[in-house]
């Protein structure tokens, strides 16, 4: 992949919609709203949006629209000939205020949405939603809740490696979390990401 950290001219220079995560990571460090238009130009030429990308793209667009309301009309105009799925996704994102996002129930999809919203704005409250979702690991008899809690834990471990502010936030707010969350948060803060992923796979094999 091109290094858009160092070359802004590559703005939305990915070749597959699946590369959106790379784009979101780069945006998190550089915060360039002028990159969003080229991204939408690219996506509007696709036949559809991969299912795995829907939640993350929704969260990212919701937050960049919230942060840059003056660009909403310009961005929306780029979707005239886009597939219905992308137009519908953008319409949903326009309706999601930060307050609405923070009221969402935890799920594996919403974990992706929270992370993308964080990368769009740097709002650590979205990280807090992921941290608190780790309590669902204790609900092992409910497969959906277990998967949500496990995905929260390993995704937090992965983001700690890339975002110092996430690491600092996790450490400084640990004492405010409920006891079950503190236990898993301590794991994330003291073990490497590969160990967390291995433990996560083991939990899901139960």
Short mmCIF file of C-alpha atoms in Angstrom, two decimals:
data_model
loop_
_atom_site.label_atom_id
_atom_site.label_comp_id
_atom_site.label_asym_id
_atom_site.label_seq_id
_atom_site.Cartn_x
_atom_site.Cartn_y
_atom_site.Cartn_z
CA UNK A 1 0.00 0.00 0.00
CA UNK A 2 1.19 3.56 -0.61
CA UNK A 3 2.31 5.45 2.44
CA UNK A 4 -0.25 8.24 2.65
CA UNK A 5 1.26 9.32 5.96
CA UNK A 6 4.14 10.85 4.00
CA UNK A 7 2.58 11.61 0.62
CA UNK A 8 -0.70 13.54 0.84
CA UNK A 9 -1.06 13.40 -2.95
CA UNK A 10 -2.11 9.77 -2.57
CA UNK A 11 -5.19 10.87 -0.58
CA UNK A 12 -7.54 7.96 -1.31
CA UNK A 13 -4.99 5.85 -3.16
CA UNK A 14 -6.26 2.43 -2.22
CA UNK A 15 -7.35 -0.07 -4.85
CA UNK A 16 -9.87 -2.10 -2.85
CA UNK A 17 -12.66 -1.01 -0.48
CA UNK A 18 -11.23 -3.51 2.01
CA UNK A 19 -8.27 -1.12 2.45
CA UNK A 20 -10.48 1.41 4.23
CA UNK A 21 -8.91 0.58 7.60
CA UNK A 22 -5.54 1.73 6.29
CA UNK A 23 -7.13 4.96 5.10
CA UNK A 24 -8.86 5.51 8.46
CA UNK A 25 -5.58 4.97 10.32
CA UNK A 26 -3.83 7.52 8.14
CA UNK A 27 -6.67 10.01 8.60
CA UNK A 28 -6.45 9.60 12.37
CA UNK A 29 -2.89 10.92 12.35
CA UNK A 30 -3.27 13.67 9.75
CA UNK A 31 -6.96 14.74 9.99
CA UNK A 32 -7.40 15.86 6.37
CA UNK A 33 -11.09 16.43 5.50
CA UNK A 34 -10.02 17.06 1.90
CA UNK A 35 -9.22 13.34 1.68
CA UNK A 36 -12.87 12.37 2.19
CA UNK A 37 -14.07 13.55 -1.23
CA UNK A 38 -11.54 11.41 -3.16
CA UNK A 39 -12.44 8.45 -0.95
CA UNK A 40 -16.12 8.87 -1.82
CA UNK A 41 -15.24 9.29 -5.51
CA UNK A 42 -13.47 5.94 -5.37
CA UNK A 43 -16.23 4.16 -3.47
CA UNK A 44 -18.95 5.57 -5.73
CA UNK A 45 -17.39 3.69 -8.65
CA UNK A 46 -17.67 0.33 -6.86
CA UNK A 47 -20.54 -2.11 -7.34
CA UNK A 48 -21.11 -2.40 -3.61
CA UNK A 49 -19.60 -2.13 -0.15
CA UNK A 50 -18.11 -5.24 1.50
CA UNK A 51 -20.16 -6.30 4.51
CA UNK A 52 -17.07 -6.19 6.73
CA UNK A 53 -16.57 -2.51 5.87
CA UNK A 54 -20.09 -1.21 6.49
CA UNK A 55 -19.94 -0.51 10.23
CA UNK A 56 -16.50 1.07 10.10
CA UNK A 57 -17.36 3.27 7.13
CA UNK A 58 -20.60 4.36 8.80
CA UNK A 59 -18.80 5.41 11.98
CA UNK A 60 -16.07 7.22 10.10
CA UNK A 61 -18.46 9.16 7.86
CA UNK A 62 -20.77 10.03 10.74
CA UNK A 63 -17.94 11.61 12.66
CA UNK A 64 -16.28 13.44 9.77
CA UNK A 65 -19.68 14.90 8.89
CA UNK A 66 -20.17 15.94 12.53
CA UNK A 67 -16.72 17.53 12.49
CA UNK A 68 -17.12 19.20 9.08
CA UNK A 69 -20.81 20.03 8.52
CA UNK A 70 -19.92 22.61 5.87
CA UNK A 71 -18.59 19.85 3.59
CA UNK A 72 -21.62 17.57 3.88
CA UNK A 73 -23.39 18.82 0.73
CA UNK A 74 -20.20 18.58 -1.33
CA UNK A 75 -19.57 15.02 -0.17
CA UNK A 76 -23.18 13.97 -0.66
CA UNK A 77 -23.11 15.28 -4.25
CA UNK A 78 -20.38 12.78 -5.10
CA UNK A 79 -22.80 9.90 -4.52
CA UNK A 80 -25.29 10.73 -7.29
CA UNK A 81 -24.32 7.66 -9.31
CA UNK A 82 -23.10 5.50 -6.43
CA UNK A 83 -24.64 2.15 -5.61
CA UNK A 84 -27.76 2.27 -3.40
CA UNK A 85 -25.87 0.65 -0.54
CA UNK A 86 -23.37 3.53 -0.37
CA UNK A 87 -26.07 6.20 -0.69
CA UNK A 88 -28.07 4.57 2.09
CA UNK A 89 -24.97 4.24 4.26
CA UNK A 90 -24.17 7.93 3.83
CA UNK A 91 -27.76 8.89 4.67
CA UNK A 92 -27.56 6.83 7.86
CA UNK A 93 -24.20 8.37 8.77
CA UNK A 94 -25.65 11.87 8.40
CA UNK A 95 -28.21 11.08 11.09
CA UNK A 96 -25.70 9.81 13.65
CA UNK A 97 -24.77 12.53 16.12
CA UNK A 98 -21.99 11.87 18.65
CA UNK A 99 -24.69 11.47 21.30
CA UNK A 100 -26.48 8.84 19.21
CA UNK A 101 -23.25 6.91 18.67
CA UNK A 102 -22.47 6.93 22.38
CA UNK A 103 -25.92 5.50 23.12
CA UNK A 104 -25.43 2.50 20.84
CA UNK A 105 -25.43 -0.93 22.42
CA UNK A 106 -22.19 -2.91 22.19
CA UNK A 107 -21.84 -5.45 19.39
CA UNK A 108 -19.00 -6.70 17.21
CA UNK A 109 -20.16 -4.38 14.41
CA UNK A 110 -20.49 -1.41 16.73
CA UNK A 111 -16.98 -2.01 18.05
CA UNK A 112 -15.81 -1.36 14.47
CA UNK A 113 -18.06 1.69 14.28
CA UNK A 114 -16.68 3.11 17.56
CA UNK A 115 -13.07 2.68 16.43
CA UNK A 116 -13.70 4.36 13.09
CA UNK A 117 -15.54 7.24 14.76
CA UNK A 118 -12.55 7.65 17.07
CA UNK A 119 -10.13 7.69 14.15
CA UNK A 120 -12.23 10.35 12.43
CA UNK A 121 -12.23 12.76 15.39
CA UNK A 122 -9.93 11.58 18.17
CA UNK A 123 -12.90 11.47 20.58
CA UNK A 124 -11.79 9.05 23.29
CA UNK A 125 -15.34 8.54 24.54
CA UNK A 126 -15.71 6.09 21.66
CA UNK A 127 -12.72 4.16 22.98
CA UNK A 128 -14.46 4.09 26.35
CA UNK A 129 -17.41 2.32 24.72
CA UNK A 130 -15.08 -0.42 23.48
CA UNK A 131 -13.35 -0.72 26.86
CA UNK A 132 -16.65 -1.12 28.69
CA UNK A 133 -17.79 -3.77 26.19
CA UNK A 134 -15.10 -6.12 27.58
CA UNK A 135 -17.44 -6.85 30.51
CA UNK A 136 -19.45 -9.01 28.10
CA UNK A 137 -16.67 -11.60 28.12
CA UNK A 138 -18.14 -12.70 31.45
CA UNK A 139 -21.42 -13.59 29.68
CA UNK A 140 -19.90 -16.73 28.19
CA UNK A 141 -23.24 -18.52 27.92
CA UNK A 142 -24.40 -15.96 25.36
CA UNK A 143 -22.34 -16.42 22.20
CA UNK A 144 -23.12 -13.00 20.77
CA UNK A 145 -22.14 -11.16 23.94
CA UNK A 146 -18.98 -13.25 24.29
CA UNK A 147 -17.93 -12.42 20.73
CA UNK A 148 -18.61 -8.73 21.35
CA UNK A 149 -16.50 -8.70 24.51
CA UNK A 150 -13.67 -10.66 22.94
CA UNK A 151 -13.57 -8.44 19.85
CA UNK A 152 -13.46 -5.39 22.13
CA UNK A 153 -10.49 -6.83 24.01
CA UNK A 154 -8.29 -7.81 21.08
CA UNK A 155 -9.13 -4.65 19.12
CA UNK A 156 -8.18 -2.53 22.13
CA UNK A 157 -4.89 -4.42 22.39
CA UNK A 158 -4.19 -3.76 18.71
CA UNK A 159 -5.01 -0.04 18.91
CA UNK A 160 -2.79 0.44 21.96
CA UNK A 161 0.16 -0.33 19.70
CA UNK A 162 -0.68 2.43 17.21
CA UNK A 163 -2.27 5.18 19.27
CA UNK A 164 -0.42 6.47 22.36
CA UNK A 165 -3.47 8.48 23.37
CA UNK A 166 -5.51 5.27 23.56
CA UNK A 167 -2.88 3.70 25.81
CA UNK A 168 -2.85 6.76 28.07
CA UNK A 169 -6.66 6.91 28.20
CA UNK A 170 -6.92 3.21 29.06
CA UNK A 171 -4.41 3.57 31.89
CA UNK A 172 -5.77 6.77 33.38
CA UNK A 173 -9.42 5.72 33.35
CA UNK A 174 -8.93 2.12 34.51
CA UNK A 175 -9.93 2.85 38.10
CA UNK A 176 -13.25 4.29 36.90
CA UNK A 177 -14.31 1.01 35.27
CA UNK A 178 -16.28 -1.78 36.87
CA UNK A 179 -14.27 -4.61 38.37
CA UNK A 180 -14.76 -7.11 35.56
CA UNK A 181 -13.63 -4.54 33.01
CA UNK A 182 -10.59 -3.63 35.11
CA UNK A 183 -9.47 -7.27 35.06
CA UNK A 184 -9.52 -7.45 31.26
CA UNK A 185 -8.07 -3.97 30.92
CA UNK A 186 -5.12 -5.02 33.07
CA UNK A 187 -4.56 -7.95 30.69
CA UNK A 188 -4.52 -5.62 27.71
CA UNK A 189 -2.11 -3.21 29.40
CA UNK A 190 0.34 -5.87 30.56
CA UNK A 191 0.33 -8.50 27.77
CA UNK A 192 1.39 -8.20 24.16
CA UNK A 193 -1.21 -8.16 21.43
CA UNK A 194 -0.39 -11.66 20.16
CA UNK A 195 -1.00 -13.11 23.62
CA UNK A 196 -4.36 -11.33 23.80
CA UNK A 197 -5.33 -12.65 20.37
CA UNK A 198 -4.37 -16.19 21.36
CA UNK A 199 -6.45 -15.96 24.54
CA UNK A 200 -9.34 -14.54 22.53
CA UNK A 201 -9.27 -17.47 20.11
CA UNK A 202 -9.25 -19.87 23.04
CA UNK A 203 -12.29 -18.17 24.60
CA UNK A 204 -14.21 -18.44 21.34
CA UNK A 205 -13.46 -22.18 21.08
CA UNK A 206 -15.29 -22.90 24.32
#
